mmCIF file of C-alpha atoms and ligand atoms in Angstrom:
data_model
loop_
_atom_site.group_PDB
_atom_site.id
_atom_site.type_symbol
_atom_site.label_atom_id
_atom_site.label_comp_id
_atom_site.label_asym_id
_atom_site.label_seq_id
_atom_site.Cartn_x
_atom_site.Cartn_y
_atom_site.Cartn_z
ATOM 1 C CA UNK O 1 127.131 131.235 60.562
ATOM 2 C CA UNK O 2 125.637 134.629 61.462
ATOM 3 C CA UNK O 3 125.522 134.511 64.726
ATOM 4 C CA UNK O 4 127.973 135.594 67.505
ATOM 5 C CA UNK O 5 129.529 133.004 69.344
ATOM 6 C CA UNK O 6 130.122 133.436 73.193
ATOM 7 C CA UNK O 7 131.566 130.133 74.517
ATOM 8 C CA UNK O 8 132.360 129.644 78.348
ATOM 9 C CA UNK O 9 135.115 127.578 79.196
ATOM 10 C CA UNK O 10 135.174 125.869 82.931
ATOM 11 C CA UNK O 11 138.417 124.561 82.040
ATOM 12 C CA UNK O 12 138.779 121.849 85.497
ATOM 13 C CA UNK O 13 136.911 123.884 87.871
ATOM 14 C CA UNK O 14 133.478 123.052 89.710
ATOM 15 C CA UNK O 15 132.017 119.913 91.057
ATOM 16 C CA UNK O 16 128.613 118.489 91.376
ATOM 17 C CA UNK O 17 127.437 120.817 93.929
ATOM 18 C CA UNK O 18 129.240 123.809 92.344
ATOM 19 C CA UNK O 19 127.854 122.705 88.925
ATOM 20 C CA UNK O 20 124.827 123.171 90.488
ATOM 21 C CA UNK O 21 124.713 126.676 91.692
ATOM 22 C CA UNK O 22 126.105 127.496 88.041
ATOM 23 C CA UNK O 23 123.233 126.145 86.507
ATOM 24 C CA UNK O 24 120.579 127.582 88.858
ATOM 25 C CA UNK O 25 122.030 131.223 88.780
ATOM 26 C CA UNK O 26 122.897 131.535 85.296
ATOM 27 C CA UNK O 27 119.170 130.019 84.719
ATOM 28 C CA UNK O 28 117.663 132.558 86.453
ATOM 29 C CA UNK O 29 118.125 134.634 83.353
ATOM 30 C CA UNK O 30 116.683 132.523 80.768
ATOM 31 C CA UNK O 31 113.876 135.025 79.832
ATOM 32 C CA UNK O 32 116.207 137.701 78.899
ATOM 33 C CA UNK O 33 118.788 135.283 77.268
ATOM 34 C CA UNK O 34 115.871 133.997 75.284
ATOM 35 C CA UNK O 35 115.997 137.492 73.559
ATOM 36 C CA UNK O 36 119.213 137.145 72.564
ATOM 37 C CA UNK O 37 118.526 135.244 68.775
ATOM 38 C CA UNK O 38 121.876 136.678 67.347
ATOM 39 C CA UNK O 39 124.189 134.998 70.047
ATOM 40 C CA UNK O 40 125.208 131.470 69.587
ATOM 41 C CA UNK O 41 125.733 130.860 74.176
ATOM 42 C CA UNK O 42 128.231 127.558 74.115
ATOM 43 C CA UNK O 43 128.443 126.644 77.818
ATOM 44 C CA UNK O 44 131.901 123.510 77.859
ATOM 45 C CA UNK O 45 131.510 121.955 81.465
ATOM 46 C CA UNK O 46 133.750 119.821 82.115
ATOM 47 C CA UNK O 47 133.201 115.949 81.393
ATOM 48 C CA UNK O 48 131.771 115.105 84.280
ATOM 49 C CA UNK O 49 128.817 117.695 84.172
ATOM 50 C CA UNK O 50 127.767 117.321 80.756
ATOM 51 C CA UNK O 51 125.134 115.004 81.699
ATOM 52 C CA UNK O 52 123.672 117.397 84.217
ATOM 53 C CA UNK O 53 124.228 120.496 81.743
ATOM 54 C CA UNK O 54 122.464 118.963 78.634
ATOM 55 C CA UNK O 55 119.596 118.394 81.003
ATOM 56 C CA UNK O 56 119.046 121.518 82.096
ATOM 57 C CA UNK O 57 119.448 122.903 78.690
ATOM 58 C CA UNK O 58 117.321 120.327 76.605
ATOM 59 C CA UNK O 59 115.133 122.406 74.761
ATOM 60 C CA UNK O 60 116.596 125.763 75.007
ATOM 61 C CA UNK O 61 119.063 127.308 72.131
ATOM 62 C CA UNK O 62 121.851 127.025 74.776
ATOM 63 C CA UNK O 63 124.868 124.804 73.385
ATOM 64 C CA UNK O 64 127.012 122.585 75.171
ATOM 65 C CA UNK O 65 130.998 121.720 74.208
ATOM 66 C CA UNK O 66 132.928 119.113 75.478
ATOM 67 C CA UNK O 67 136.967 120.766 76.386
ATOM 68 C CA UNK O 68 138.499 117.798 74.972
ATOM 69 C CA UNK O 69 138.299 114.907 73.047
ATOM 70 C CA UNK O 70 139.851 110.855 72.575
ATOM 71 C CA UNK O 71 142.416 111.179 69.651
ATOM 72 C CA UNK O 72 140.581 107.587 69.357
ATOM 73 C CA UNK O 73 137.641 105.487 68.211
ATOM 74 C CA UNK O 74 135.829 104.014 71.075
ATOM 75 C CA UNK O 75 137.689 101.185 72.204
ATOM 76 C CA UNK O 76 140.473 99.885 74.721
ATOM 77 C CA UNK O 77 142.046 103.203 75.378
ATOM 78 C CA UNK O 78 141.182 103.742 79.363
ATOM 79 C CA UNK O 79 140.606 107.072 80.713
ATOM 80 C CA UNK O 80 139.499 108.406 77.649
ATOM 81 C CA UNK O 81 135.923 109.661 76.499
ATOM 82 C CA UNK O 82 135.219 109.602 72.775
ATOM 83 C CA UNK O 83 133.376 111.800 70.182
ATOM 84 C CA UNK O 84 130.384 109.045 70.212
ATOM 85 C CA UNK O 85 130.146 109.462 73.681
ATOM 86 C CA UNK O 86 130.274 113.439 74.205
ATOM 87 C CA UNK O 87 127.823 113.607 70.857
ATOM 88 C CA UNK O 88 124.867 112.350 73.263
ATOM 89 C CA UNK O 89 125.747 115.540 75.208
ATOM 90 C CA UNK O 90 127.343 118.224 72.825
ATOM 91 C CA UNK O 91 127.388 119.601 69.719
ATOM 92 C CA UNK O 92 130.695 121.162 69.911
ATOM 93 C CA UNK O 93 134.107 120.281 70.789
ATOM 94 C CA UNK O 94 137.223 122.629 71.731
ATOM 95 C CA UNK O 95 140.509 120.963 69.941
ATOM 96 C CA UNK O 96 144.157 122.580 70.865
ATOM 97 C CA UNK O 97 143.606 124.768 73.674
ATOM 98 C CA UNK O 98 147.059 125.540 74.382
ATOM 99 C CA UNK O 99 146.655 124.431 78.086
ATOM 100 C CA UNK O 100 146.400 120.920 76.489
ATOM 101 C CA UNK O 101 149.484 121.505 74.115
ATOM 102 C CA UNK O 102 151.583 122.684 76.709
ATOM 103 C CA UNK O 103 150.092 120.155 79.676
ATOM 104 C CA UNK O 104 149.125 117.067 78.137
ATOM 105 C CA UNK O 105 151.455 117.553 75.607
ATOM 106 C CA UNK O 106 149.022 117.258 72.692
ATOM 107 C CA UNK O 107 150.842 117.075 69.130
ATOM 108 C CA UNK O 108 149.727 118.303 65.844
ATOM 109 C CA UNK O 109 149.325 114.886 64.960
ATOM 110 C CA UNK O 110 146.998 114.032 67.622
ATOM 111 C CA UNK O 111 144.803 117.234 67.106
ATOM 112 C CA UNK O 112 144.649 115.798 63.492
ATOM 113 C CA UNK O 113 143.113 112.698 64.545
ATOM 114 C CA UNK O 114 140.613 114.513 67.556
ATOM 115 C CA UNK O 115 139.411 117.142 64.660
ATOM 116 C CA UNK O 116 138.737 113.448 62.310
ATOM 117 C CA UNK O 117 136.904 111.764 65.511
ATOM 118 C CA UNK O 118 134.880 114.890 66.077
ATOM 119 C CA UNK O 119 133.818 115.844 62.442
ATOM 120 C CA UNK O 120 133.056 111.901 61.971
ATOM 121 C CA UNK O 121 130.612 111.688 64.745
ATOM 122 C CA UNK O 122 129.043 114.891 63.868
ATOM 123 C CA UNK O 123 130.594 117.423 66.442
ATOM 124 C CA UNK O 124 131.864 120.707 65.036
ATOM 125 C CA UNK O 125 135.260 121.392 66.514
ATOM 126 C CA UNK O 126 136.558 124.868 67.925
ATOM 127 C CA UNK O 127 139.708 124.762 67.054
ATOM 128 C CA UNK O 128 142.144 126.506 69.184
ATOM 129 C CA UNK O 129 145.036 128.785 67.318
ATOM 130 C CA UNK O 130 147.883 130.794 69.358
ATOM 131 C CA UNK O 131 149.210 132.696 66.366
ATOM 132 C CA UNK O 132 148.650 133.031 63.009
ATOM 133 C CA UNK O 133 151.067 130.587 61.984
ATOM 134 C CA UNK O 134 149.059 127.679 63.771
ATOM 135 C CA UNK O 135 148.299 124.534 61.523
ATOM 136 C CA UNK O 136 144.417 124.396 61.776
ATOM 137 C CA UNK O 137 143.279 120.684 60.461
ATOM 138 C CA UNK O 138 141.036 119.730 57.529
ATOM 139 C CA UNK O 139 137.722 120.035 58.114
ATOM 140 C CA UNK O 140 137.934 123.064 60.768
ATOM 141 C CA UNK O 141 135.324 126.023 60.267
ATOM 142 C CA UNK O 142 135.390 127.716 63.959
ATOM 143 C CA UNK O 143 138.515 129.172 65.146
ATOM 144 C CA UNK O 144 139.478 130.478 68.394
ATOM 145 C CA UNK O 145 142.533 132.829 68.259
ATOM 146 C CA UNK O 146 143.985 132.805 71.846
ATOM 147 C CA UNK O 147 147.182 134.601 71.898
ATOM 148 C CA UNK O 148 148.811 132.403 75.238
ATOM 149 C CA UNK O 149 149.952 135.547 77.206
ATOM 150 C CA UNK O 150 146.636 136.762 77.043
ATOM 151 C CA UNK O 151 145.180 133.237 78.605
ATOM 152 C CA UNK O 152 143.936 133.868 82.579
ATOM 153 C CA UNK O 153 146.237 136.915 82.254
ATOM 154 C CA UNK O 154 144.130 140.229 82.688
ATOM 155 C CA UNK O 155 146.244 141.472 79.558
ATOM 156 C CA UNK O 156 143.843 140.736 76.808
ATOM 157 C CA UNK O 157 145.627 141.052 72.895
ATOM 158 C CA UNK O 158 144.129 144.477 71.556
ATOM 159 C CA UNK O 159 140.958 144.467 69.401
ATOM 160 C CA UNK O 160 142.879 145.406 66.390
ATOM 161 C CA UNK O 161 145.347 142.836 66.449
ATOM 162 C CA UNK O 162 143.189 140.024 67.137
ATOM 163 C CA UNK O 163 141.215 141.201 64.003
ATOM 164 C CA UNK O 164 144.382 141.470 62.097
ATOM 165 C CA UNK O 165 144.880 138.124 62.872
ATOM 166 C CA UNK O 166 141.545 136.729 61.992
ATOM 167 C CA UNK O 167 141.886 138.238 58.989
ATOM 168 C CA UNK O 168 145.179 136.980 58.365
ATOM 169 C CA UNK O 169 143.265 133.394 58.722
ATOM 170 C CA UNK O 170 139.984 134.355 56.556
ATOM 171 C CA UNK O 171 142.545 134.991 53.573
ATOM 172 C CA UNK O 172 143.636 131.246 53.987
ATOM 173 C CA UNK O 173 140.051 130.294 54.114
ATOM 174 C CA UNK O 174 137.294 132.675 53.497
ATOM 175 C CA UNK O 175 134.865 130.186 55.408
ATOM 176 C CA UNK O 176 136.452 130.177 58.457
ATOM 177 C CA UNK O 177 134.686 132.163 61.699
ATOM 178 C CA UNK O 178 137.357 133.351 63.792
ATOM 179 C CA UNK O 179 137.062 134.229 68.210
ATOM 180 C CA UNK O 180 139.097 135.703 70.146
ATOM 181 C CA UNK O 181 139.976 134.569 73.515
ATOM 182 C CA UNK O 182 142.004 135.596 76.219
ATOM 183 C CA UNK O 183 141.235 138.035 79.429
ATOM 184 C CA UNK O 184 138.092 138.643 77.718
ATOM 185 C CA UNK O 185 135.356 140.247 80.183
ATOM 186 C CA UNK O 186 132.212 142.310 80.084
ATOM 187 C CA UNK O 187 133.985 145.496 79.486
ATOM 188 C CA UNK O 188 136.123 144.707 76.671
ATOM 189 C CA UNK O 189 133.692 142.560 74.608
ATOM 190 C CA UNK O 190 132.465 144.581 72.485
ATOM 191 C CA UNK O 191 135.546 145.813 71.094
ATOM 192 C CA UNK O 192 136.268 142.899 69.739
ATOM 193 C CA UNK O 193 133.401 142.114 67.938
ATOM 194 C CA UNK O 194 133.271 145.539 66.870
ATOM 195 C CA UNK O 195 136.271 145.522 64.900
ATOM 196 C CA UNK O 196 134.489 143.597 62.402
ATOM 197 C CA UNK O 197 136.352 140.163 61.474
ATOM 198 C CA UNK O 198 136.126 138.517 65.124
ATOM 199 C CA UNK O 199 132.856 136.413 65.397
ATOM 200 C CA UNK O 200 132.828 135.525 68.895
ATOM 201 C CA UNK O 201 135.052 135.105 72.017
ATOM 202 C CA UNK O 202 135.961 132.431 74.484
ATOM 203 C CA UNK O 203 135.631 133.295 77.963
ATOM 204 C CA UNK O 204 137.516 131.299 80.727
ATOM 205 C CA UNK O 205 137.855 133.082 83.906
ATOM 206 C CA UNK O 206 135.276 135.323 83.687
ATOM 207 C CA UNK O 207 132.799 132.579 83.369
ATOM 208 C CA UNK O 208 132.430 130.767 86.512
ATOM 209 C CA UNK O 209 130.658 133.179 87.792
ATOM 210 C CA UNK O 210 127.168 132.776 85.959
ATOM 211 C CA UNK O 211 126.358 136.771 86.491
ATOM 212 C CA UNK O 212 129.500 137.624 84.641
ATOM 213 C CA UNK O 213 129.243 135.432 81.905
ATOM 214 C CA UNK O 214 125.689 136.668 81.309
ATOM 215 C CA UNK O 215 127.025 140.403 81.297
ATOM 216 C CA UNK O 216 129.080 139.411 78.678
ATOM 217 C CA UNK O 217 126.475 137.706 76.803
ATOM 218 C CA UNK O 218 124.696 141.209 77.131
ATOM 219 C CA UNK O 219 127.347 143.408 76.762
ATOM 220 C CA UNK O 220 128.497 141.418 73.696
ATOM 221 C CA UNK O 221 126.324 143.619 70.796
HETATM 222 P P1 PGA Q 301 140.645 133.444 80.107
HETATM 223 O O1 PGA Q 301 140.753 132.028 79.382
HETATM 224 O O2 PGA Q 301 139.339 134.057 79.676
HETATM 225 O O3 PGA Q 301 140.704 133.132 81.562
HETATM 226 O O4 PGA Q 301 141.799 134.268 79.648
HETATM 227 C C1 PGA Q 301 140.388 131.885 78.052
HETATM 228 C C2 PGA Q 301 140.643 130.466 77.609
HETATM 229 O O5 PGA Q 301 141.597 129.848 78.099
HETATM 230 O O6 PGA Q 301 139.892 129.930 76.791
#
């Protein structure tokens, strides 16, 4: 795991036709993403785009993640899409955002069991962490520390905590790739991958607008 991770996360926002425009403007810079070897781009649409996204992006190095994840099998459990089903679109998964702890209620328990699905159907899990005392499941390699108060705030964590904290995590696991998320933006990037321990970052915000996002792909090294 060399490379730098930069993962965009569209949380609940955009629809077909706004999907769209996403795709065809961030698209428009393929050539000079294509130079980019060392950066791992993980684009997580939401559900219903996936299909649409994993076309577009068949045959290029961009990834795709799902946000979420059935605690379940496939099976009788309605309104839920499983790690079989988001494998024919994705290769990665984000697990315990804190918007779904604090929302949808989501229990250690049940991150247990959607870390299980995803590693048993071949989808590697970013696994979300909001402090350093977070329970990470069996099985996790890719962390993303996102301090909440940071989250859509505009008042990122500073470089050298977040990379106190990943290191905090590396001495629990020396395999483990930390991020850092959290009001992270084409300006402040850099800083924290240049602190040393932070492999990547999770962008929300600042990537639905496809021009941004690539700036921070850019900006990133
Ligand atoms: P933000 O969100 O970049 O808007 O702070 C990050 C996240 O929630 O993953």
């Amino acid at each position: 795991m060399n490379k730098v991770f930069i993962v965009a996360n569209l949380k609940s926002y955009k629809n077909e036709q706004e999907g769209k425009a996403w795709l065809e403007e961030f698209t428009k810079h393929k050539e000079e993403l294509d130079r980019y070897g060392d950066r791992e781009v993980i684009i997580a649409p939401p559900f219903t785009l996936l299909p649409s996204f994993a076309s577009a992006f068949s045959g290029t190095k961009v990834m795709l993640a799902s946000q979420n994840l059935s605690p379940f099998d496939e099976g009788a459990y309605t309104g839920e899409v499983n790690a079989k089903q988001v494998k024919d679109f994705a290769n990665y998964v984000i697990i315990g955002h804190s918007e779904r702890r604090n929302y949808f209620k989501e229990s250690e328990e049940m991150l247990y069991e959607k870390t299980y699905q995803a590693i048993k159907y071949g989808l590697t899990p970013i696994f979300c962490v909001q402090a350093e005392q977070t329970i990470v499941p069996e099985g996790v390699r890719i962390i993303a520390y996102e301090p909440t108060f940071a989250i859509g705030s505009g008042h990122p964590d500073t470089p050298e905590s977040a990379n106190t904290v990943a290191q905090g995590f590396m001495e629990k696991n020396k395999n483990y790739c930390v991020l850092y998320g959290g009001s992270v933006n084409e300006t402040n990037v850099r800083s924290f991958l240049a602190e040393g321990k932070i492999k990547g970052v999770l962008v929300g915000s600042e990537s639905l607008n496809p021009q941004q996002f690539v700036q921070i792909i850019q900006n990133a090294l």
